[in-house]
């Protein structure tokens, strides 16, 4: 698998000269760099190894003013070549570059003691000992250390052999098959158009494919690919790659943008980050502190919000939320670096545990829930992400960036969790999942809601799906609501009967006085037909107010015995049904419009009842009003 080596070290310690001596490639391409004799921008080269493979090299600037460029280059390397001048030893940017590599997760490398021709053996041995002692507690403790001279060629063969040995035994972890290439250079080539370069972190890309630029969202076609000076049809992960983009101007891109496949990344303004404050930092990192935030090749301003403390002391690690003014696109496990304003220096770094963070209250249960993301791996992270997001659920595409798993591994994990009812797909079209624990909690909530409804409305047999959706389910995704109520019905947790949802044990039971009231109301309205009785005439003799009798009227409506025409006006349902049939028959005789007088003649009713009934027929979409007249709705024209 391709490997990338990056340089690191103080200004004027000979990093670029050493790369040129090793590879024959001059990484200083800018006129200003050649004039001033210092590296300002990132440089790129390659080294052919004895086994036939080609090692990519990223040469970084050493000046403290260009540390942000160094971070951009170091973000994609696998191991580091730490360059220390034998005549000066360890210097400030030696320390800072080493700390940055450590924060970015670099765990291997070697050391070149440059300018060895400028010191005697005794001095060289002293610098070697001093360097070994300094590096002992770092990831470069015990690493190969080779004295070299780019001028005389001393030690170059030995250094090449050490690099080849490290590269041969190195197995870089390309964490997923989700193609991503952070852009570190943007330029134009005459006759070809816009070109970007970077080191692909994962996945692969081929000529002819469509890519999207994040976070901007613009799309482009891959017109050509170049890796280490050779044109290729496909570029794998871990290779320095130049991408010729069709459809985009240079002005539409910038360093820090990320190339990926369309709709595969999800930019966010809040990230949950596991953050470590460097032990060498002179003071604690305070809550809400504004910092320079580095991710991949991008640098932005951000604020740090700690979830369980007011400050992060030097050497300590904690979870925090980092909030940006504009969205950034990240993936679980990505490394980040923080630098302070004054003095401008590296103070902290860590890894993303949730690139789709949501603002949470400090010291809350939600804040504690993020802890599981920090400690888990694989299935544990997958389960924790689903539990953290709650009822809104997550698509499979979102889960790829939230777990950094390969797509096949993610599908297998979802299948295993699904078999254990720990992750459930509620939307097949968008492949959206919700945690099993969230589903169980929502069904418990549903049963409590129905229980409260039955206590409040004991004479209603249940709730219709639409009414349940607009009350209990109003804040749930529509497909999740239907998934939940149908799952609850299959489980027997709730009962679905006559399109009404109720608890299994609920039965409408009428006390003797209520039964008497029901019978009296129904008898009176059935006897009245299309001239229903006055409510007071029905309820007065029984000593009951309408408010008290409302549950009985609702129950008779649910049973289909009564039809509500308007507030406090009810008709026996058979009478209304018969009238509706007569209206349809009237139109079926070839008439086009019904005047109010026609309806009064047909029904034999006074204005008191005819006007509300006409309006009810309109509302029920049997008729449609045209001026003061009615026409039969077209869908009802066959009568």
XYZ file of C-alpha atoms in Angstrom:
639
model
C 0.000 0.000 0.000
C 1.358 3.495 -0.854
C 3.216 5.335 1.914
C 3.794 9.070 2.442
C 6.775 10.459 4.388
C 6.788 14.032 5.634
C 9.679 16.181 6.762
C 9.663 18.168 10.002
C 12.128 20.456 11.701
C 13.351 23.974 12.410
C 13.961 26.573 9.707
C 17.338 26.357 7.924
C 18.059 22.841 9.212
C 18.254 21.609 5.612
C 14.981 19.771 5.021
C 14.566 20.852 1.392
C 18.252 20.388 0.587
C 18.115 16.890 2.042
C 15.036 15.966 -0.037
C 16.791 17.283 -3.155
C 19.912 15.239 -2.345
C 17.812 12.087 -1.787
C 15.500 12.420 -4.799
C 16.975 14.954 -7.222
C 13.743 16.998 -6.924
C 13.808 20.639 -5.802
C 10.721 21.252 -3.660
C 11.236 25.043 -3.590
C 9.215 26.017 -6.664
C 8.407 29.669 -5.803
C 10.693 32.512 -6.890
C 10.392 34.028 -3.397
C 11.570 30.761 -1.839
C 14.656 30.689 -4.046
C 15.371 34.377 -3.447
C 15.017 34.184 0.350
C 16.454 30.712 0.712
C 13.590 29.469 2.894
C 10.651 27.161 2.246
C 7.314 28.947 2.397
C 4.880 26.558 0.737
C 4.528 22.797 0.788
C 6.819 20.882 -1.547
C 6.361 17.422 -3.009
C 8.769 14.777 -4.238
C 9.079 10.995 -4.505
C 11.729 8.386 -3.860
C 11.990 5.094 -5.750
C 12.677 2.265 -3.293
C 14.639 -0.966 -3.888
C 11.466 -3.092 -3.860
C 10.128 -1.165 -6.868
C 7.623 0.915 -4.902
C 7.591 4.693 -4.875
C 7.561 6.669 -1.614
C 5.754 10.004 -1.625
C 7.455 12.870 0.220
C 5.890 16.057 1.614
C 8.424 18.766 2.428
C 7.135 21.329 4.935
C 8.323 24.861 5.798
C 10.220 25.278 9.059
C 9.663 28.971 9.777
C 7.306 29.692 12.696
C 5.243 32.020 10.476
C 4.404 29.108 8.175
C 3.444 26.479 10.750
C -0.103 26.499 9.342
C 1.367 25.307 6.022
C 3.342 22.662 7.876
C 0.139 21.365 9.531
C -1.591 21.208 6.140
C 1.214 19.036 4.765
C 1.636 16.843 7.830
C -2.088 15.968 7.948
C -1.704 13.260 5.289
C 1.655 11.669 6.157
C 2.275 8.161 7.453
C 5.685 8.636 9.081
C 8.045 11.558 9.633
C 11.651 12.351 8.834
C 12.642 14.710 11.638
C 15.495 16.898 10.435
C 17.875 18.357 13.053
C 20.969 20.352 12.082
C 24.042 18.939 13.802
C 25.501 22.419 14.319
C 22.408 23.712 16.205
C 20.611 20.746 17.722
C 17.009 20.914 18.938
C 15.333 24.279 18.289
C 11.816 25.753 18.861
C 10.233 24.505 15.611
C 11.878 21.104 16.151
C 9.777 20.832 19.303
C 6.597 22.303 17.791
C 6.748 20.186 14.621
C 7.257 17.044 16.707
C 4.267 17.964 18.896
C 2.118 18.595 15.816
C 3.059 15.196 14.355
C 2.158 13.568 17.647
C -1.219 15.362 17.781
C -1.916 14.290 14.191
C -1.471 10.657 15.169
C 1.892 10.049 13.497
C 3.465 7.125 15.352
C 6.637 6.295 13.444
C 9.621 7.933 11.823
C 13.360 8.447 11.808
C 15.853 11.263 12.409
C 18.361 12.881 10.067
C 21.199 14.859 11.679
C 21.974 17.211 8.777
C 25.073 19.350 8.160
C 27.208 16.590 9.675
C 30.134 17.864 7.555
C 30.128 21.145 9.506
C 30.926 19.663 12.965
C 33.567 17.365 14.394
C 32.941 13.859 15.677
C 32.869 14.885 19.340
C 30.214 17.575 18.704
C 28.184 15.205 16.523
C 28.178 12.579 19.277
C 27.041 15.162 21.809
C 24.142 16.273 19.560
C 23.218 12.625 18.952
C 23.025 11.958 22.727
C 21.077 15.160 23.394
C 18.582 14.301 20.624
C 18.152 10.716 21.830
C 17.388 11.909 25.374
C 14.870 14.480 24.113
C 13.091 11.995 21.836
C 13.005 9.117 24.339
C 9.515 9.927 25.766
C 8.069 10.645 22.297
C 6.940 8.342 19.488
C 10.446 8.725 18.016
C 12.105 7.217 21.079
C 14.666 4.659 19.806
C 14.060 5.640 16.161
C 16.947 5.318 13.655
C 19.213 8.390 13.678
C 21.454 9.001 10.667
C 24.085 11.798 10.352
C 24.004 13.148 6.776
C 25.334 15.929 4.581
C 23.485 17.139 1.509
C 26.695 18.805 0.383
C 29.179 15.913 0.583
C 26.720 13.042 0.287
C 27.773 11.642 3.702
C 25.187 9.202 5.074
C 22.713 9.530 2.169
C 22.896 5.846 1.214
C 22.474 4.857 4.862
C 19.476 7.223 5.187
C 17.893 5.836 1.985
C 18.298 2.317 3.354
C 16.723 3.325 6.711
C 13.794 4.980 4.915
C 13.315 1.910 2.690
C 13.377 -0.426 5.707
C 10.787 1.672 7.553
C 8.559 1.962 4.483
C 8.774 -1.768 3.720
C 7.544 -2.739 7.160
C 4.979 0.031 7.397
C 1.283 -0.758 7.065
C -0.610 2.536 6.913
C -4.189 2.354 8.064
C -6.472 3.734 5.389
C -9.448 3.724 7.639
C -12.347 3.341 5.191
C -13.250 3.194 1.500
C -14.804 6.660 1.637
C -12.745 8.657 -0.879
C -11.447 11.971 0.507
C -8.701 14.238 -0.739
C -7.929 17.412 1.263
C -6.790 20.077 -1.191
C -3.442 21.694 -0.368
C -2.749 23.387 -3.742
C -4.969 24.929 -6.428
C -3.622 26.136 -9.779
C -4.298 26.216 -13.496
C -2.389 24.562 -16.362
C -2.744 26.020 -19.824
C -4.717 23.673 -22.024
C -5.963 21.619 -19.063
C -7.695 24.032 -16.717
C -8.083 23.737 -12.957
C -5.845 21.334 -11.038
C -5.828 20.542 -7.322
C -3.339 18.437 -5.387
C -3.436 16.578 -2.116
C -2.924 13.225 -0.418
C -6.015 11.029 -0.564
C -6.829 9.831 2.941
C -9.004 6.868 1.985
C -10.781 5.194 -0.916
C -9.870 5.686 -4.555
C -10.939 7.834 -7.485
C -10.920 7.267 -11.261
C -10.921 9.423 -14.370
C -14.461 10.213 -15.492
C -16.004 10.092 -12.032
C -17.956 12.971 -10.528
C -16.680 14.599 -7.337
C -18.048 17.226 -5.011
C -16.100 20.031 -3.323
C -16.829 20.294 0.391
C -18.015 22.324 2.195
C -18.974 24.469 -0.825
C -21.046 21.748 -2.482
C -19.901 22.421 -6.067
C -19.539 19.404 -8.366
C -16.994 18.629 -11.062
C -15.761 15.838 -13.346
C -12.356 14.216 -12.954
C -10.734 14.899 -16.328
C -7.293 13.545 -15.449
C -5.168 12.120 -12.629
C -1.427 12.275 -11.982
C 0.473 10.442 -9.234
C 4.171 11.125 -8.667
C 4.627 12.588 -12.132
C 2.811 9.798 -14.029
C -0.650 9.986 -15.614
C -2.967 7.293 -14.232
C -6.578 6.218 -14.694
C -7.132 5.526 -11.003
C -5.553 6.958 -7.830
C -5.538 4.873 -4.613
C -5.404 6.114 -1.045
C -2.116 7.322 0.383
C -0.704 8.715 -2.870
C 0.166 12.308 -3.691
C -2.387 13.036 -6.389
C -3.040 15.861 -8.826
C -6.647 16.019 -10.030
C -7.628 17.883 -13.200
C -11.184 19.110 -12.611
C -13.642 19.970 -15.370
C -16.355 22.529 -14.726
C -14.660 24.546 -11.959
C -12.529 27.687 -12.030
C -9.475 28.196 -9.818
C -11.343 31.022 -8.068
C -14.013 28.539 -6.914
C -11.514 26.443 -4.910
C -9.077 27.033 -2.077
C -6.675 25.184 0.177
C -8.606 23.280 2.799
C -11.456 22.223 0.531
C -12.073 18.469 0.385
C -12.795 16.399 -2.712
C -15.147 13.471 -2.186
C -17.980 11.721 -3.971
C -21.308 13.574 -4.167
C -23.451 13.411 -1.022
C -20.858 11.388 0.890
C -19.809 14.076 3.402
C -21.991 16.170 5.678
C -20.520 19.548 6.700
C -21.399 20.747 10.194
C -20.696 23.793 12.358
C -20.316 21.724 15.534
C -17.884 18.863 16.157
C -17.430 16.778 19.286
C -13.701 16.363 19.839
C -11.501 14.426 22.236
C -8.898 17.093 23.030
C -5.475 16.877 24.690
C -3.721 19.977 25.963
C 0.034 19.757 25.371
C 2.044 19.264 28.536
C 4.446 21.939 27.286
C 1.695 24.567 27.083
C 2.367 27.245 29.726
C -1.278 27.764 30.700
C -4.629 25.955 30.699
C -7.009 26.061 27.748
C -10.083 27.977 28.929
C -13.743 27.270 28.192
C -15.014 29.311 25.178
C -11.483 30.192 24.097
C -11.112 31.245 20.456
C -8.363 29.374 18.618
C -6.821 28.692 15.223
C -8.299 25.292 14.319
C -6.528 23.018 11.828
C -8.180 20.054 10.139
C -6.648 18.454 7.055
C -5.379 21.330 4.961
C -7.878 23.870 6.353
C -7.369 26.517 9.021
C -10.409 28.294 10.502
C -11.286 30.271 13.605
C -13.231 28.313 16.211
C -14.318 28.349 19.849
C -13.812 25.509 22.291
C -16.640 24.591 24.680
C -15.848 22.085 27.431
C -18.725 19.842 28.488
C -17.640 18.934 32.018
C -15.104 21.577 33.162
C -14.064 25.205 32.940
C -10.552 24.609 31.631
C -8.234 21.935 30.282
C -4.935 21.823 32.124
C -1.608 21.068 30.401
C -1.266 17.321 29.827
C -4.981 16.599 30.415
C -7.511 15.119 27.964
C -11.257 15.832 27.833
C -14.255 15.951 25.539
C -15.288 19.292 24.113
C -17.408 20.828 21.401
C -15.688 22.931 18.766
C -17.958 25.415 17.013
C -17.231 27.143 13.702
C -18.652 30.136 11.882
C -18.953 28.082 8.694
C -19.533 24.327 8.203
C -16.606 21.913 7.905
C -16.626 18.341 6.574
C -14.976 15.783 8.845
C -15.000 12.060 9.610
C -14.860 10.157 12.897
C -11.255 9.718 14.004
C -9.833 12.622 11.974
C -6.989 14.418 13.760
C -7.078 18.136 14.568
C -4.607 20.719 15.866
C -5.297 23.895 17.875
C -3.018 26.946 17.983
C -3.366 30.002 20.188
C -3.416 33.650 19.069
C -0.820 35.219 21.286
C 1.737 33.881 21.325
C 0.991 32.021 18.079
C 1.884 28.458 19.046
C 0.482 24.931 19.095
C -1.414 24.302 22.334
C -3.624 21.235 21.843
C -4.913 18.597 19.471
C -6.937 15.435 19.291
C -9.470 13.525 17.230
C -13.059 13.967 16.108
C -15.544 11.661 17.837
C -18.648 13.158 16.226
C -18.444 15.271 13.045
C -22.229 15.872 13.143
C -22.365 17.373 16.616
C -25.364 19.228 17.998
C -25.172 21.893 20.649
C -25.806 20.345 24.057
C -26.055 21.772 27.539
C -22.935 21.421 29.616
C -22.959 18.876 32.454
C -26.146 17.319 30.961
C -26.973 13.672 30.264
C -26.491 14.409 26.549
C -22.982 15.626 27.292
C -22.288 12.406 29.192
C -23.678 10.376 26.280
C -20.882 11.644 24.026
C -18.389 9.866 26.318
C -19.368 6.504 24.780
C -18.095 7.739 21.398
C -14.709 8.410 22.895
C -14.273 4.996 24.481
C -15.856 2.622 21.943
C -14.777 0.958 18.711
C -16.617 -0.464 15.684
C -20.075 -1.687 16.699
C -19.883 0.201 19.998
C -19.374 3.513 18.198
C -22.153 2.667 15.727
C -24.577 1.897 18.551
C -23.532 4.985 20.517
C -23.999 7.304 17.503
C -27.531 5.969 16.939
C -28.420 6.335 20.610
C -26.990 9.848 20.738
C -28.970 11.166 17.756
C -32.277 9.804 19.080
C -35.540 9.685 17.071
C -34.238 11.591 14.034
C -32.129 8.549 13.103
C -29.131 8.347 10.775
C -28.750 7.300 7.159
C -26.201 4.685 6.150
C -24.228 7.433 4.372
C -24.097 9.454 7.597
C -23.056 6.389 9.582
C -20.054 5.953 7.289
C -18.607 9.293 8.413
C -19.749 8.802 12.005
C -17.918 5.479 12.403
C -15.223 5.594 9.684
C -15.959 1.942 8.922
C -15.608 0.398 5.494
C -18.987 0.178 3.767
C -19.079 -3.638 3.813
C -18.080 -3.731 7.478
C -20.793 -1.183 8.274
C -23.453 -3.213 6.469
C -22.383 -6.332 8.360
C -22.439 -4.481 11.680
C -25.901 -3.064 10.956
C -27.098 -6.565 10.123
C -25.733 -7.939 13.399
C -27.206 -5.079 15.436
C -30.499 -5.490 13.572
C -30.597 -9.180 14.465
C -30.232 -8.187 18.115
C -32.853 -5.421 17.691
C -30.228 -2.795 18.578
C -30.373 -0.926 15.236
C -33.588 -0.837 13.207
C -34.156 0.480 9.686
C -37.371 2.518 9.577
C -36.960 4.054 6.109
C -35.806 1.721 3.335
C -35.790 4.428 0.678
C -33.184 6.571 2.484
C -31.700 3.622 4.441
C -32.247 5.397 7.749
C -31.690 3.630 11.068
C -32.691 4.283 14.658
C -31.349 2.714 17.838
C -33.347 -0.203 19.278
C -33.231 1.442 22.711
C -34.771 4.598 21.219
C -37.570 2.544 19.621
C -38.277 0.764 22.923
C -38.379 4.090 24.753
C -40.752 5.618 22.200
C -43.127 2.638 22.348
C -43.163 2.936 26.158
C -43.984 6.613 25.677
C -46.784 5.659 23.252
C -48.388 3.298 25.750
C -48.259 5.962 28.473
C -49.851 8.465 26.080
C -52.669 6.055 25.207
C -53.156 5.256 28.895
C -53.562 8.952 29.700
C -55.937 9.325 26.747
C -58.111 6.447 27.961
C -58.271 7.935 31.468
C -59.200 11.321 30.017
C -61.671 9.978 27.435
C -62.962 6.686 28.896
C -65.887 6.467 26.478
C -63.807 6.816 23.301
C -62.752 3.425 21.924
C -59.383 4.679 20.681
C -57.435 7.183 18.584
C -57.400 7.254 14.785
C -53.960 7.100 13.104
C -54.167 10.716 11.922
C -55.129 12.048 15.340
C -52.372 10.008 16.989
C -49.845 11.332 14.451
C -50.854 14.961 15.023
C -50.663 14.637 18.813
C -48.206 12.080 20.147
C -46.245 11.746 16.893
C -46.167 15.385 15.779
C -42.396 15.801 16.348
C -41.374 12.414 14.904
C -40.328 11.780 11.291
C -43.466 10.569 9.493
C -41.986 7.211 8.487
C -40.693 6.603 12.006
C -44.182 7.260 13.421
C -45.773 4.663 11.135
C -42.922 2.222 11.835
C -43.454 2.596 15.600
C -47.250 2.224 15.732
C -47.197 -0.771 13.382
C -44.378 -2.377 15.364
C -46.281 -1.765 18.610
C -49.405 -3.330 17.057
C -47.446 -6.414 15.871
C -45.926 -6.805 19.329
C -49.371 -6.585 20.927
C -48.282 -3.568 22.959
C -51.184 -1.650 21.413
C -54.280 -2.883 19.598
C -55.344 -1.659 16.146
C -59.073 -2.194 15.665
C -61.388 -0.491 13.157
C -58.478 1.831 12.303
C -58.324 2.961 15.949
C -55.334 2.491 18.251
C -55.948 1.591 21.879
C -54.336 -0.284 24.733
C -55.189 -4.007 24.702
C -57.040 -3.841 28.015
C -59.165 -0.803 27.179
C -62.917 -1.340 26.753
C -65.624 1.306 26.605
C -67.741 0.644 29.714
C -70.755 2.747 30.559
C -71.992 3.215 34.068
C -75.771 2.854 34.457
C -76.422 6.615 34.420
C -74.149 7.073 31.382
C -75.868 4.183 29.621
C -79.187 5.876 30.291
C -77.866 9.142 28.843
C -76.523 7.390 25.742
C -79.822 5.656 25.127
C -81.801 8.866 25.604
C -79.591 10.855 23.204
C -79.591 8.184 20.519
C -83.367 7.624 20.743
C -84.088 11.349 20.492
C -81.883 11.861 17.428
C -83.077 8.725 15.652
C -86.677 9.862 16.200
C -85.898 13.374 14.972
C -84.354 12.289 11.645
C -83.667 15.429 9.599
C -85.250 17.643 12.262
C -83.068 16.802 15.261
C -84.135 17.798 18.756
C -82.819 20.778 20.640
C -79.937 19.805 22.931
C -81.611 21.389 25.945
C -84.779 19.425 25.264
C -82.783 16.172 25.378
C -80.387 16.927 28.236
C -82.550 19.204 30.408
C -84.874 16.500 31.766
C -81.816 14.402 32.640
C -80.136 17.261 34.537
C -76.996 17.101 32.378
C -75.013 19.966 30.810
C -73.680 19.547 27.250
C -70.066 19.696 28.494
C -70.732 16.668 30.682
C -72.450 14.845 27.811
C -69.681 15.572 25.276
C -67.966 12.145 25.770
C -71.276 10.435 24.942
C -71.665 12.438 21.738
C -68.059 11.645 20.764
C -68.616 7.964 21.440
C -71.768 7.931 19.281
C -69.798 9.662 16.506
C -67.003 7.060 16.779
C -69.650 4.333 16.564
C -71.127 5.942 13.435
C -74.487 6.535 15.107
C -74.380 10.342 15.009
C -72.929 12.798 12.479
C -71.723 16.225 13.597
C -72.815 18.918 11.118
C -71.491 21.905 13.064
C -70.857 22.884 16.678
C -73.702 21.479 18.865
C -75.680 20.345 15.810
C -75.938 16.588 15.316
C -78.081 14.350 13.104
C -78.719 10.628 13.217
C -76.271 9.191 10.676
C -78.897 7.175 8.692
C -80.895 10.385 8.129
C -77.829 12.237 6.758
C -76.828 9.269 4.605
C -80.327 9.079 3.132
C -80.318 12.797 2.350
C -76.903 12.505 0.636
C -78.220 9.686 -1.551
C -81.245 11.818 -2.536
C -78.976 14.727 -3.508
C -76.902 12.445 -5.754
C -80.079 11.039 -7.303
C -81.354 14.587 -7.958
C -78.214 15.372 -9.980
C -78.309 11.951 -11.666
C -81.596 12.979 -13.266
C -79.629 15.315 -15.554
C -79.638 18.510 -13.527
C -76.406 20.561 -13.375
C -77.002 23.071 -10.560
C -79.029 22.977 -7.372
C -80.407 26.233 -6.018
C -81.050 26.637 -2.257
C -84.797 26.466 -2.986
C -84.262 23.134 -4.795
C -82.546 21.739 -1.715
C -85.339 22.983 0.567
C -87.907 21.317 -1.694
C -85.887 18.098 -1.777
C -85.271 17.930 1.979
C -88.375 19.669 3.278
C -86.157 21.528 5.755
C -86.163 25.099 6.944
C -83.203 27.475 6.495
C -82.085 26.623 10.076
C -81.095 23.121 8.931
C -80.734 23.416 5.163
C -77.869 25.940 5.177
C -75.666 23.930 7.651
C -76.421 20.727 5.729
C -75.479 22.316 2.399
C -72.193 23.539 3.913
C -71.587 20.052 5.335
C -72.142 18.499 1.881
C -69.533 20.935 0.514
C -67.078 20.016 3.266
C -67.633 16.318 2.640
C -66.893 16.981 -1.069
C -70.254 15.722 -2.253
C -71.077 19.125 -3.725
C -69.151 22.250 -4.640
C -70.497 25.776 -4.182
C -70.821 27.992 -7.288
C -72.140 31.370 -6.202
C -75.220 30.530 -4.117
C -75.837 27.278 -5.991
C -74.277 23.794 -5.786
C -72.911 21.389 -8.341
C -72.082 17.738 -7.910
C -68.322 17.266 -7.606
C -66.879 15.565 -10.693
C -65.548 12.608 -8.743
C -69.100 12.041 -7.504
C -70.792 12.578 -10.881
C -71.373 8.858 -11.451
C -73.503 9.007 -8.311
